[in-house]
Amino acid sequence: MSGRELLRASDSVGRLGGDEFAVVLSGLSSPDEATTVAEKIVDAVSTPINVDGHEFQIGCSIGIAVAPVHGTEPTQLLQRADVAMYVAKAGEASVAVYTPAADVARIARLALIGELRQAIVGEQLVLHYQPIIDLRTGELARVEALVRWNHPTRGLVMPDDFIPTAEQAGIIMPLTTWALRDALRQSRLWHSEGINIPVAVNISAQTLHDPRLVATVEEWYAGPTTPGPLELEITESAVLSDPDAAVVVLARLVAKGVRIAIDDFGTGYSSLAQLKRLPVHSVKVDKSFVAEMHTDRRDASIVQTVIHLSHTLGLDVVAEGVETEKAADHLTRLGCDYGQGWHFGVALPAVDMTAVLLNSAQSRDRDELESF
Ligand code: C2E
Ligand code: CA
Ligand code: CA
């Protein structure tokens, strides 16, 4: 059944623009009735369709505003239905009814997007660097660049509070480009100071398939001085949402000498076998498995299996969220290659990380001299 067939002759459907439609239902007595119709529309729209033998399925989110409770003016009703639609989009359900609380959240969200745009161009973002340790030698093997927002009034804001909004609002690409350039600038600076440490940068799903990513990396590598080695951390869902396109992009990056790590491994639905055909070097086991390893035998066996299979495929393994010595020892016994977490060190501003790197280089030199 098409969406139109669910409606009565007195109802109307109009296209507001792009992929947005408005449905006006008349003579309803409660928001619940509108919700029932909306749910039927969602079901009808999401019925798979067949085009030239290929099956397609689309989804939709519906926001509801009801007169006179939510307003009597058409523009106000439309705007409030729009607010509810964003609630539906962000949540689990496909249908949401307007509430004044959602309006407050929407205004806050719009303010955040505006401020974030400013932050990207206004030098309010800053990268902190967290060490990744070689579990066999205990040496600092590489660092991961993690973005923070130095907000003028809220202080240091962590990425979980703004990266998802940046992704939804379509401004993750400028943020990623900034992070990539800043990490490469720092890497070049370290390189010039004799510190040759690989730097890992996080890449969001949408960014992987944006041509500007490869362009930024290529442009940087074509520059006058070489930065140190670069690694890109990409979540498994980003790679597997379009594996054919991912192979092409990753191959171009790898050709430039970039290493690829699959981030948050285990949280998506992929198997390591699916990664086999991708030019990938590392797998980062998600911290949720590492944190529960001692108390949950299933988590311990997941970590063990990921280590084993990754090695079979020639990939090295990084365990995230290593918070205790016990966890570090356990991972080392399991043959895990690298560890990252509070046990080894939190993410630090570049100056502090420089001191740590110089220190670890000095102690390495000392060890080498002593063994000589
Ligand atoms: P992630 O890539 O999984 O990064 C690791 C997160 O775990 C970091 O949180 C780090 O501070 C935290 N962490 C480190 N050690 C431990 C530990 O022992 N225990 C626990 N529980 N957590 C630990 P952070 O810095 O808040 O970053 C959160 C997420 O934000 C990152 O998760 C990443 O997905 C995203 N993110 C950070 N920087 C960037 C960026 O420049 N670009 C993009 N696209 N995403 C970023
Ligand atoms: Ca990461
Ligand atoms: Ca991660």
CSV table of C-alpha atoms and ligand atoms in Angstrom, one decimal:
chain,number,residue,atom,x,y,z
A,1,MET,CA,0.0,0.0,0.0
A,2,SER,CA,1.4,3.4,-0.8
A,3,GLY,CA,1.4,6.2,1.8
A,4,ARG,CA,-1.3,8.1,-0.2
A,5,GLU,CA,-3.7,5.2,0.0
A,6,LEU,CA,-3.6,5.4,3.8
A,7,LEU,CA,-5.2,8.8,3.8
A,8,ARG,CA,-8.7,10.0,3.4
A,9,ALA,CA,-10.0,12.3,0.7
A,10,SER,CA,-10.1,15.3,3.1
A,11,ASP,CA,-6.4,14.8,4.0
A,12,SER,CA,-3.6,16.4,2.0
A,13,VAL,CA,0.0,15.6,1.2
A,14,GLY,CA,2.5,18.2,0.0
A,15,ARG,CA,6.2,18.2,-0.6
A,16,LEU,CA,8.0,20.9,1.4
A,17,GLY,CA,11.2,20.5,-0.5
A,18,GLY,CA,14.1,18.0,-0.8
A,19,ASP,CA,13.1,14.9,1.0
A,20,GLU,CA,10.6,16.5,3.3
A,21,PHE,CA,6.8,16.1,3.0
A,22,ALA,CA,3.9,17.4,5.0
A,23,VAL,CA,0.7,15.5,5.7
A,24,VAL,CA,-2.4,17.4,6.9
A,25,LEU,CA,-5.0,15.1,8.6
A,26,SER,CA,-8.3,16.7,9.5
A,27,GLY,CA,-11.0,15.8,12.0
A,28,LEU,CA,-8.7,13.9,14.5
A,29,SER,CA,-9.6,14.0,18.1
A,30,SER,CA,-6.2,13.2,19.7
A,31,PRO,CA,-2.4,13.0,18.9
A,32,ASP,CA,-2.7,9.2,19.4
A,33,GLU,CA,-4.9,9.0,16.2
A,34,ALA,CA,-2.3,11.0,14.3
A,35,THR,CA,0.4,8.6,15.7
A,36,THR,CA,-1.5,5.6,14.4
A,37,VAL,CA,-1.7,7.0,10.9
A,38,ALA,CA,2.0,8.1,11.0
A,39,GLU,CA,3.1,4.6,12.0
A,40,LYS,CA,1.1,3.1,9.1
A,41,ILE,CA,2.9,5.6,6.8
A,42,VAL,CA,6.3,4.5,8.2
A,43,ASP,CA,5.4,0.9,7.6
A,44,ALA,CA,4.2,1.6,4.0
A,45,VAL,CA,7.3,3.7,3.2
A,46,SER,CA,9.7,1.1,4.6
A,47,THR,CA,8.3,-1.8,2.6
A,48,PRO,CA,11.2,-3.0,0.4
A,49,ILE,CA,10.8,-2.1,-3.3
A,50,ASN,CA,12.3,-3.9,-6.3
A,51,VAL,CA,14.0,-1.9,-9.0
A,52,ASP,CA,15.6,-3.9,-11.9
A,53,GLY,CA,16.0,-7.0,-9.6
A,54,HIS,CA,17.7,-5.0,-6.8
A,55,GLU,CA,15.9,-4.6,-3.5
A,56,PHE,CA,15.8,-1.2,-1.9
A,57,GLN,CA,14.5,-0.2,1.4
A,58,ILE,CA,14.1,3.4,2.6
A,59,GLY,CA,13.1,4.8,6.0
A,60,CYS,CA,11.5,7.9,7.2
A,61,SER,CA,11.0,9.9,10.4
A,62,ILE,CA,7.7,11.6,11.2
A,63,GLY,CA,7.0,14.5,13.6
A,64,ILE,CA,3.5,15.4,14.7
A,65,ALA,CA,2.0,18.6,15.8
A,66,VAL,CA,-1.8,18.8,16.6
A,67,ALA,CA,-4.1,21.9,16.5
A,68,PRO,CA,-5.1,23.5,18.7
A,69,VAL,CA,-2.9,22.1,21.5
A,70,HIS,CA,0.4,22.8,19.7
A,71,GLY,CA,-0.7,25.9,17.9
A,72,THR,CA,-3.3,27.3,15.6
A,73,GLU,CA,-1.2,29.0,13.0
A,74,PRO,CA,-0.1,26.8,10.0
A,75,THR,CA,3.5,28.0,10.2
A,76,GLN,CA,3.8,27.3,13.9
A,77,LEU,CA,2.3,23.9,13.5
A,78,LEU,CA,4.7,23.1,10.6
A,79,GLN,CA,7.7,24.3,12.6
A,80,ARG,CA,6.6,22.3,15.7
A,81,ALA,CA,6.1,19.2,13.5
A,82,ASP,CA,9.6,19.8,12.3
A,83,VAL,CA,11.0,20.0,15.8
A,84,ALA,CA,9.2,16.6,16.6
A,85,MET,CA,10.7,15.1,13.4
A,86,TYR,CA,14.2,15.9,14.7
A,87,VAL,CA,13.3,14.1,17.9
A,88,ALA,CA,12.1,11.1,15.9
A,89,LYS,CA,15.3,11.2,13.8
A,90,ALA,CA,17.5,11.2,16.8
A,91,GLY,CA,15.7,8.6,18.8
A,92,GLU,CA,14.8,4.9,18.4
A,93,ALA,CA,11.2,5.5,17.2
A,94,SER,CA,10.3,6.7,13.7
A,95,VAL,CA,7.4,8.8,15.0
A,96,ALA,CA,7.4,11.6,17.7
A,97,VAL,CA,4.8,14.0,18.9
A,98,TYR,CA,5.8,17.6,19.6
A,99,THR,CA,6.6,18.6,23.2
A,100,PRO,CA,7.9,22.0,24.4
A,101,ALA,CA,10.9,20.3,25.9
A,102,ALA,CA,11.9,19.2,22.4
A,103,ASP,CA,11.8,22.9,21.4
A,104,VAL,CA,14.3,23.8,24.1
A,105,ALA,CA,16.6,20.9,23.0
A,106,ARG,CA,16.3,22.1,19.3
A,107,ILE,CA,17.3,25.6,20.2
A,108,ALA,CA,20.3,24.3,22.2
A,109,ARG,CA,21.2,22.1,19.3
A,110,LEU,CA,21.1,24.9,16.8
A,111,ALA,CA,23.2,27.1,19.1
A,112,LEU,CA,25.7,24.3,19.5
A,113,ILE,CA,26.0,23.9,15.7
A,114,GLY,CA,26.5,27.7,15.3
A,115,GLU,CA,29.1,27.8,18.0
A,116,LEU,CA,30.9,24.7,16.6
A,117,ARG,CA,31.2,26.2,13.2
A,118,GLN,CA,32.8,29.2,14.8
A,119,ALA,CA,35.1,26.9,16.9
A,120,ILE,CA,36.4,25.2,13.9
A,121,VAL,CA,37.5,28.4,12.2
A,122,GLY,CA,38.2,30.3,15.4
A,123,GLU,CA,41.0,28.1,16.8
A,124,GLN,CA,38.9,26.9,19.8
A,125,LEU,CA,39.6,23.2,19.0
A,126,VAL,CA,42.7,21.5,20.3
A,127,LEU,CA,44.2,18.1,20.0
A,128,HIS,CA,45.3,16.1,22.9
A,129,TYR,CA,47.6,13.0,22.4
A,130,GLN,CA,47.2,9.7,24.2
A,131,PRO,CA,50.1,7.1,24.2
A,132,ILE,CA,49.7,3.7,22.6
A,133,ILE,CA,52.2,1.2,24.2
A,134,ASP,CA,54.0,-1.8,22.7
A,135,LEU,CA,53.0,-4.5,25.2
A,136,ARG,CA,56.1,-6.6,24.5
A,137,THR,CA,58.6,-3.8,25.1
A,138,GLY,CA,56.7,-1.3,27.2
A,139,GLU,CA,57.8,1.4,24.8
A,140,LEU,CA,55.6,4.2,23.5
A,141,ALA,CA,54.8,3.1,19.9
A,142,ARG,CA,52.4,5.8,18.7
A,143,VAL,CA,50.0,8.4,19.9
A,144,GLU,CA,46.3,9.0,19.1
A,145,ALA,CA,45.1,12.6,18.5
A,146,LEU,CA,41.8,13.2,20.3
A,147,VAL,CA,40.0,16.5,19.8
A,148,ARG,CA,38.8,18.8,22.6
A,149,TRP,CA,36.8,22.0,22.4
A,150,ASN,CA,38.2,24.8,24.4
A,151,HIS,CA,34.8,26.5,24.8
A,152,PRO,CA,35.0,30.2,25.9
A,153,THR,CA,32.5,29.7,28.8
A,154,ARG,CA,32.0,26.0,29.2
A,155,GLY,CA,35.7,25.1,29.5
A,156,LEU,CA,37.1,22.0,27.9
A,157,VAL,CA,34.3,20.1,26.2
A,158,MET,CA,34.9,16.4,25.3
A,159,PRO,CA,34.3,15.0,21.8
A,160,ASP,CA,31.4,12.8,22.8
A,161,ASP,CA,29.5,16.0,23.5
A,162,PHE,CA,29.9,17.5,20.1
A,163,ILE,CA,31.2,15.0,17.5
A,164,PRO,CA,27.7,13.3,17.1
A,165,THR,CA,26.1,16.8,16.5
A,166,ALA,CA,28.9,17.7,14.0
A,167,GLU,CA,28.1,14.4,12.2
A,168,GLN,CA,24.4,15.0,12.1
A,169,ALA,CA,24.7,18.7,11.1
A,170,GLY,CA,27.0,17.9,8.2
A,171,ILE,CA,30.0,19.8,9.6
A,172,ILE,CA,32.2,16.8,10.4
A,173,MET,CA,34.3,17.3,7.3
A,174,PRO,CA,35.7,20.7,8.2
A,175,LEU,CA,36.4,19.4,11.7
A,176,THR,CA,38.2,16.3,10.4
A,177,THR,CA,40.2,18.4,7.9
A,178,TRP,CA,41.2,20.7,10.8
A,179,ALA,CA,42.2,17.7,13.0
A,180,LEU,CA,44.1,16.1,10.2
A,181,ARG,CA,46.1,19.3,9.4
A,182,ASP,CA,46.8,20.0,13.0
A,183,ALA,CA,48.0,16.5,13.8
A,184,LEU,CA,50.2,16.6,10.7
A,185,ARG,CA,51.6,20.0,11.7
A,186,GLN,CA,52.4,18.6,15.1
A,187,SER,CA,53.9,15.5,13.6
A,188,ARG,CA,56.1,17.6,11.4
A,189,LEU,CA,57.2,19.6,14.4
A,190,TRP,CA,58.1,16.5,16.3
A,191,HIS,CA,59.9,15.2,13.3
A,192,SER,CA,62.0,18.3,13.2
A,193,GLU,CA,62.8,17.8,16.9
A,194,GLY,CA,64.1,14.3,16.1
A,195,ILE,CA,60.9,12.6,17.5
A,196,ASN,CA,59.6,10.2,14.9
A,197,ILE,CA,56.4,9.0,16.4
A,198,PRO,CA,53.4,7.8,14.3
A,199,VAL,CA,50.2,9.9,14.9
A,200,ALA,CA,46.7,8.4,14.6
A,201,VAL,CA,43.8,10.6,13.7
A,202,ASN,CA,40.1,9.6,13.9
A,203,ILE,CA,38.0,9.7,10.8
A,204,SER,CA,34.2,9.7,10.9
A,205,ALA,CA,32.1,7.5,8.7
A,206,GLN,CA,30.9,10.3,6.4
A,207,THR,CA,34.4,11.6,6.0
A,208,LEU,CA,35.9,8.4,4.6
A,209,HIS,CA,33.8,8.7,1.5
A,210,ASP,CA,34.4,12.4,1.0
A,211,PRO,CA,37.0,13.1,-1.7
A,212,ARG,CA,38.5,16.0,0.4
A,213,LEU,CA,40.0,13.4,2.8
A,214,VAL,CA,42.3,11.9,0.3
A,215,ALA,CA,43.0,15.4,-1.2
A,216,THR,CA,44.0,16.8,2.2
A,217,VAL,CA,46.4,13.8,2.9
A,218,GLU,CA,47.9,14.0,-0.6
A,219,GLU,CA,48.3,17.8,-0.5
A,220,TRP,CA,50.1,17.5,2.9
A,221,TYR,CA,52.4,14.7,1.7
A,222,ALA,CA,53.3,16.8,-1.3
A,223,GLY,CA,54.5,19.6,1.0
A,224,PRO,CA,58.2,20.7,1.5
A,225,THR,CA,58.9,18.7,4.6
A,226,THR,CA,57.7,15.2,5.4
A,227,PRO,CA,55.5,14.7,8.5
A,228,GLY,CA,56.1,11.6,10.6
A,229,PRO,CA,54.1,8.5,9.9
A,230,LEU,CA,50.3,8.9,9.8
A,231,GLU,CA,47.6,6.4,10.9
A,232,LEU,CA,43.9,6.8,10.3
A,233,GLU,CA,41.4,5.2,12.7
A,234,ILE,CA,38.2,4.3,10.9
A,235,THR,CA,35.2,2.6,12.5
A,236,GLU,CA,34.2,-0.8,11.1
A,237,SER,CA,30.7,0.5,10.2
A,238,ALA,CA,32.3,3.3,8.1
A,239,VAL,CA,34.3,0.8,6.1
A,240,LEU,CA,31.6,-1.8,5.8
A,241,SER,CA,28.7,0.6,4.9
A,242,ASP,CA,30.2,0.6,1.4
A,243,PRO,CA,33.2,-1.8,1.2
A,244,ASP,CA,33.8,-1.4,-2.6
A,245,ALA,CA,34.2,2.4,-2.2
A,246,ALA,CA,36.2,1.9,1.0
A,247,VAL,CA,38.7,-0.4,-0.8
A,248,VAL,CA,39.4,2.4,-3.4
A,249,VAL,CA,39.8,5.2,-0.8
A,250,LEU,CA,41.9,3.1,1.6
A,251,ALA,CA,44.2,1.9,-1.3
A,252,ARG,CA,44.9,5.5,-2.2
A,253,LEU,CA,45.7,6.4,1.4
A,254,VAL,CA,47.9,3.3,1.9
A,255,ALA,CA,49.7,4.2,-1.4
A,256,LYS,CA,50.7,7.5,0.4
A,257,GLY,CA,52.2,5.5,3.3
A,258,VAL,CA,49.2,5.9,5.6
A,259,ARG,CA,48.4,3.0,8.0
A,260,ILE,CA,44.8,2.1,8.6
A,261,ALA,CA,43.3,1.0,11.9
A,262,ILE,CA,39.8,-0.3,12.4
A,263,ASP,CA,38.5,1.5,15.5
A,264,ASP,CA,36.0,0.3,18.1
A,265,PHE,CA,36.2,-3.2,16.7
A,266,GLY,CA,33.4,-5.5,18.0
A,267,THR,CA,30.7,-2.9,18.3
A,268,GLY,CA,29.5,-3.3,14.7
A,269,TYR,CA,28.3,-6.3,12.9
A,270,SER,CA,31.3,-7.1,10.8
A,271,SER,CA,33.5,-10.1,11.1
A,272,LEU,CA,37.2,-10.1,10.7
A,273,ALA,CA,36.8,-12.2,7.6
A,274,GLN,CA,35.1,-9.2,6.0
A,275,LEU,CA,38.1,-7.0,6.6
A,276,LYS,CA,40.3,-9.5,4.8
A,277,ARG,CA,40.0,-7.8,1.4
A,278,LEU,CA,40.6,-4.3,2.8
A,279,PRO,CA,44.1,-2.8,3.0
A,280,VAL,CA,44.0,-2.6,6.8
A,281,HIS,CA,47.0,-2.8,9.3
A,282,SER,CA,45.5,-2.7,12.8
A,283,VAL,CA,42.4,-3.7,14.7
A,284,LYS,CA,41.5,-1.7,17.9
A,285,VAL,CA,39.4,-3.8,20.2
A,286,ASP,CA,36.7,-1.7,21.7
A,287,LYS,CA,37.2,-0.7,25.3
A,288,SER,CA,33.9,-2.1,26.4
A,289,PHE,CA,35.3,-5.7,25.9
A,290,VAL,CA,38.6,-4.8,27.6
A,291,ALA,CA,37.0,-3.2,30.6
A,292,GLU,CA,34.9,-6.3,31.4
A,293,MET,CA,37.5,-8.9,30.6
A,294,HIS,CA,38.1,-9.9,34.2
A,295,THR,CA,34.5,-10.2,35.2
A,296,ASP,CA,32.9,-11.4,32.0
A,297,ARG,CA,34.3,-14.6,30.5
A,298,ARG,CA,32.5,-13.9,27.2
A,299,ASP,CA,34.3,-10.6,26.8
A,300,ALA,CA,37.6,-12.3,27.6
A,301,SER,CA,37.0,-14.9,24.9
A,302,ILE,CA,36.0,-12.2,22.4
A,303,VAL,CA,39.3,-10.3,23.0
A,304,GLN,CA,41.2,-13.6,22.7
A,305,THR,CA,39.5,-14.5,19.5
A,306,VAL,CA,40.0,-11.1,18.0
A,307,ILE,CA,43.7,-11.2,18.8
A,308,HIS,CA,44.0,-14.7,17.3
A,309,LEU,CA,42.1,-14.0,14.1
A,310,SER,CA,43.8,-10.7,13.6
A,311,HIS,CA,47.2,-12.3,13.8
A,312,THR,CA,46.1,-15.0,11.3
A,313,LEU,CA,45.1,-12.2,8.9
A,314,GLY,CA,48.4,-10.4,9.5
A,315,LEU,CA,46.9,-7.5,11.4
A,316,ASP,CA,48.2,-6.2,14.7
A,317,VAL,CA,45.9,-5.6,17.6
A,318,VAL,CA,45.5,-2.6,19.9
A,319,ALA,CA,43.4,-3.0,23.1
A,320,GLU,CA,41.6,0.2,24.1
A,321,GLY,CA,40.6,1.2,27.6
A,322,VAL,CA,43.4,-0.6,29.5
A,323,GLU,CA,42.8,0.8,32.9
A,324,THR,CA,44.7,-1.5,35.2
A,325,GLU,CA,48.0,-3.3,35.4
A,326,LYS,CA,46.0,-6.6,35.7
A,327,ALA,CA,44.3,-5.9,32.4
A,328,ALA,CA,47.7,-5.0,30.8
A,329,ASP,CA,49.3,-8.2,32.0
A,330,HIS,CA,46.3,-10.3,30.9
A,331,LEU,CA,46.4,-8.7,27.4
A,332,THR,CA,50.2,-9.3,27.2
A,333,ARG,CA,49.7,-13.0,28.0
A,334,LEU,CA,47.0,-13.2,25.3
A,335,GLY,CA,49.6,-11.9,22.8
A,336,CYS,CA,48.0,-8.5,22.2
A,337,ASP,CA,50.5,-6.2,20.5
A,338,TYR,CA,49.6,-2.8,21.8
A,339,GLY,CA,47.6,-1.2,24.7
A,340,GLN,CA,46.0,2.2,25.2
A,341,GLY,CA,44.3,3.5,28.3
A,342,TRP,CA,44.5,5.3,31.6
A,343,HIS,CA,46.9,2.7,33.0
A,344,PHE,CA,49.5,3.9,30.5
A,345,GLY,CA,48.5,7.5,30.3
A,346,VAL,CA,45.6,9.8,29.6
A,347,ALA,CA,45.5,12.1,26.5
A,348,LEU,CA,47.7,15.1,27.1
A,349,PRO,CA,48.1,18.5,25.4
A,350,ALA,CA,50.9,18.6,22.7
A,351,VAL,CA,53.5,20.3,25.0
A,352,ASP,CA,53.1,17.7,27.7
A,353,MET,CA,53.2,14.9,25.2
A,354,THR,CA,56.4,16.3,23.8
A,355,ALA,CA,58.0,16.1,27.2
A,356,VAL,CA,56.8,12.5,27.6
A,357,LEU,CA,58.2,11.6,24.1
A,358,LEU,CA,61.5,13.3,24.8
A,359,ASN,CA,61.7,11.5,28.1
A,360,SER,CA,60.9,8.1,26.6
A,361,ALA,CA,63.5,8.7,23.8
A,362,GLN,CA,66.2,9.5,26.5
A,363,SER,CA,65.4,6.5,28.6
A,364,ARG,CA,65.6,4.3,25.4
A,365,ASP,CA,69.0,5.8,24.6
A,366,ARG,CA,70.2,5.1,28.1
A,367,ASP,CA,69.0,1.5,28.0
A,368,GLU,CA,70.8,1.0,24.6
A,369,LEU,CA,74.0,2.5,26.1
A,370,GLU,CA,73.8,0.3,29.1
A,371,SER,CA,73.3,-2.9,27.1
A,372,PHE,CA,76.2,-1.8,24.8
B,1,C2E,P1,37.8,6.7,20.5
B,1,C2E,O1,38.4,6.9,19.1
B,1,C2E,O2,37.4,5.3,20.9
B,1,C2E,O3,38.9,7.2,21.5
B,1,C2E,C1,39.2,6.7,22.7
B,1,C2E,C2,38.5,7.3,23.8
B,1,C2E,O4,38.7,6.5,25.0
B,1,C2E,C3,39.0,8.7,24.1
B,1,C2E,O5,37.8,9.4,24.6
B,1,C2E,C4,39.9,8.4,25.3
B,1,C2E,O6,40.2,9.6,26.1
B,1,C2E,C5,39.1,7.4,26.0
B,1,C2E,N1,40.0,6.6,26.9
B,1,C2E,C6,41.3,6.4,26.8
B,1,C2E,N2,41.8,5.6,27.7
B,1,C2E,C7,40.7,5.1,28.4
B,1,C2E,C8,40.5,4.2,29.5
B,1,C2E,O7,41.4,3.6,30.0
B,1,C2E,N3,39.2,4.0,29.9
B,1,C2E,C9,38.2,4.6,29.3
B,1,C2E,N4,37.0,4.3,29.8
B,1,C2E,N5,38.3,5.5,28.3
B,1,C2E,C10,39.6,5.7,27.9
B,1,C2E,P2,37.6,10.9,24.1
B,1,C2E,O8,38.8,11.7,23.9
B,1,C2E,O9,36.5,11.5,25.0
B,1,C2E,O10,37.0,10.7,22.6
B,1,C2E,C11,35.8,10.0,22.5
B,1,C2E,C12,35.5,9.7,21.0
B,1,C2E,O11,35.3,10.9,20.2
B,1,C2E,C13,36.6,9.0,20.3
B,1,C2E,O12,36.5,7.6,20.7
B,1,C2E,C14,36.3,9.2,18.9
B,1,C2E,O13,35.3,8.3,18.4
B,1,C2E,C15,35.8,10.6,18.9
B,1,C2E,N6,36.8,11.6,18.5
B,1,C2E,C16,37.8,12.1,19.3
B,1,C2E,N7,38.6,12.9,18.5
B,1,C2E,C17,38.1,12.9,17.3
B,1,C2E,C18,38.4,13.5,16.0
B,1,C2E,O14,39.4,14.3,15.9
B,1,C2E,N8,37.7,13.3,15.0
B,1,C2E,C19,36.6,12.4,15.0
B,1,C2E,N9,35.9,12.2,13.9
B,1,C2E,N10,36.2,11.8,16.2
B,1,C2E,C20,37.0,12.0,17.3
B,2,CA,CA,40.0,6.2,18.0
B,3,CA,CA,38.0,3.5,19.8
